[in-house]
Amino acid sequence: MRLRHPGGRTIHLGYCTNVHAAHEVDGIVAQLETYARPVREAVGTPSLSIGTWLSADAVHTLRRDPGALTRLREGLARAGGEVVTVNAFPYGAFQAPVVKHAVYHPDWT
């Protein structure tokens, strides 16, 4: 959602998908329908800025499967979502019981 800052700049208020466990494309699409769309409707705005978290599995699927990319685009459109950030950190399970011990793996050097 775009808001006007008192200083005149446009800022985004976004809904981050990392609060819901979804490691696959179809799970991400489902969370857009289940959570993001109702938030957008409750706020009463035509579009909602979405901060996405994509697992490595989801990214690999999106690269290999054009149908998955289409499903994600359609899910965003149905939810009234506008992607403003994409996050792939941590690499593994964001919803793991203890994330901070594994966030430096794999070693990106």
Tab-separated table of C-alpha atoms in Angstrom:
chain	number	residue	atom	x	y	z
A	1	MET	CA	0.000	0.000	0.000
A	2	ARG	CA	1.403	3.378	-0.914
A	3	LEU	CA	1.258	6.125	1.668
A	4	ARG	CA	2.326	9.742	1.459
A	5	HIS	CA	5.035	10.594	4.005
A	6	PRO	CA	4.639	14.032	5.655
A	7	GLY	CA	7.887	15.002	3.882
A	8	GLY	CA	6.238	14.323	0.508
A	9	ARG	CA	7.822	10.981	-0.354
A	10	THR	CA	5.795	7.933	-1.249
A	11	ILE	CA	6.415	5.017	1.105
A	12	HIS	CA	5.192	1.424	1.035
A	13	LEU	CA	3.442	-0.384	3.842
A	14	GLY	CA	3.829	-4.045	3.010
A	15	TYR	CA	2.655	-7.415	4.159
A	16	CYS	CA	5.518	-9.901	4.478
A	17	THR	CA	4.822	-13.513	3.565
A	18	ASN	CA	7.659	-14.819	5.747
A	19	VAL	CA	5.307	-14.906	8.733
A	20	HIS	CA	3.621	-17.971	7.210
A	21	ALA	CA	5.399	-21.237	6.532
A	22	ALA	CA	5.306	-21.925	2.785
A	23	HIS	CA	8.294	-23.451	1.057
A	24	GLU	CA	6.683	-24.295	-2.274
A	25	VAL	CA	5.047	-22.127	-4.925
A	26	ASP	CA	1.555	-23.521	-4.378
A	27	GLY	CA	1.892	-22.846	-0.642
A	28	ILE	CA	2.900	-19.246	-1.346
A	29	VAL	CA	-0.120	-18.826	-3.635
A	30	ALA	CA	-2.362	-20.290	-0.930
A	31	GLN	CA	-1.013	-17.914	1.714
A	32	LEU	CA	-1.689	-14.947	-0.591
A	33	GLU	CA	-5.320	-16.022	-0.809
A	34	THR	CA	-5.648	-16.972	2.854
A	35	TYR	CA	-3.836	-14.033	4.442
A	36	ALA	CA	-2.772	-11.233	2.071
A	37	ARG	CA	-6.087	-10.789	0.251
A	38	PRO	CA	-8.112	-10.506	3.489
A	39	VAL	CA	-5.569	-8.009	4.878
A	40	ARG	CA	-5.871	-5.906	1.703
A	41	GLU	CA	-9.663	-6.056	1.904
A	42	ALA	CA	-9.689	-5.138	5.601
A	43	VAL	CA	-7.462	-2.143	4.947
A	44	GLY	CA	-9.729	-1.151	2.062
A	45	THR	CA	-7.073	-0.573	-0.562
A	46	PRO	CA	-7.047	-1.747	-4.194
A	47	SER	CA	-3.515	-3.125	-3.879
A	48	LEU	CA	-1.278	-4.312	-1.073
A	49	SER	CA	2.502	-4.188	-1.155
A	50	ILE	CA	3.851	-7.696	-0.670
A	51	GLY	CA	7.221	-8.593	0.777
A	52	THR	CA	7.883	-12.129	-0.403
A	53	TRP	CA	10.121	-14.774	1.101
A	54	LEU	CA	11.053	-17.462	-1.399
A	55	SER	CA	12.702	-20.683	-0.322
A	56	ALA	CA	15.415	-22.220	-2.495
A	57	ASP	CA	12.905	-24.899	-3.544
A	58	ALA	CA	10.400	-22.256	-4.669
A	59	VAL	CA	13.037	-20.353	-6.638
A	60	HIS	CA	14.203	-23.530	-8.391
A	61	THR	CA	10.597	-24.387	-9.261
A	62	LEU	CA	9.919	-20.891	-10.606
A	63	ARG	CA	13.025	-21.109	-12.806
A	64	ARG	CA	12.140	-24.559	-14.209
A	65	ASP	CA	8.363	-24.447	-14.428
A	66	PRO	CA	6.666	-21.653	-16.408
A	67	GLY	CA	3.313	-22.881	-15.053
A	68	ALA	CA	4.477	-22.228	-11.498
A	69	LEU	CA	5.422	-18.672	-12.413
A	70	THR	CA	2.002	-18.199	-13.996
A	71	ARG	CA	0.276	-19.556	-10.862
A	72	LEU	CA	2.267	-17.145	-8.692
A	73	ARG	CA	1.442	-14.171	-10.925
A	74	GLU	CA	-2.237	-15.104	-10.970
A	75	GLY	CA	-2.268	-15.582	-7.190
A	76	LEU	CA	-0.737	-12.135	-6.719
A	77	ALA	CA	-3.305	-10.613	-9.068
A	78	ARG	CA	-6.238	-12.285	-7.263
A	79	ALA	CA	-4.910	-11.081	-3.918
A	80	GLY	CA	-4.354	-7.557	-5.237
A	81	GLY	CA	-0.691	-7.947	-4.360
A	82	GLU	CA	2.185	-5.880	-5.652
A	83	VAL	CA	5.626	-7.358	-4.950
A	84	VAL	CA	7.910	-4.680	-3.514
A	85	THR	CA	10.606	-6.892	-1.964
A	86	VAL	CA	11.902	-10.390	-2.535
A	87	ASN	CA	13.792	-12.105	0.237
A	88	ALA	CA	15.572	-15.449	0.046
A	89	PHE	CA	17.370	-15.275	3.396
A	90	PRO	CA	17.747	-17.546	5.205
A	91	TYR	CA	18.441	-20.109	2.533
A	92	GLY	CA	16.666	-22.955	4.317
A	93	ALA	CA	13.517	-23.101	6.389
A	94	PHE	CA	12.513	-19.676	7.654
A	95	GLN	CA	10.073	-21.241	10.099
A	96	ALA	CA	12.600	-23.714	11.555
A	97	PRO	CA	12.623	-23.873	15.383
A	98	VAL	CA	16.087	-22.276	15.540
A	99	VAL	CA	16.912	-20.270	12.435
A	100	LYS	CA	19.893	-18.237	13.593
A	101	HIS	CA	22.259	-21.222	13.852
A	102	ALA	CA	21.823	-22.123	10.197
A	103	VAL	CA	21.552	-18.730	8.512
A	104	TYR	CA	25.180	-18.710	7.366
A	105	HIS	CA	24.835	-21.950	5.404
A	106	PRO	CA	25.494	-22.550	2.629
A	107	ASP	CA	28.744	-20.596	2.700
A	108	TRP	CA	28.270	-18.098	-0.144
A	109	THR	CA	32.005	-17.418	-0.514
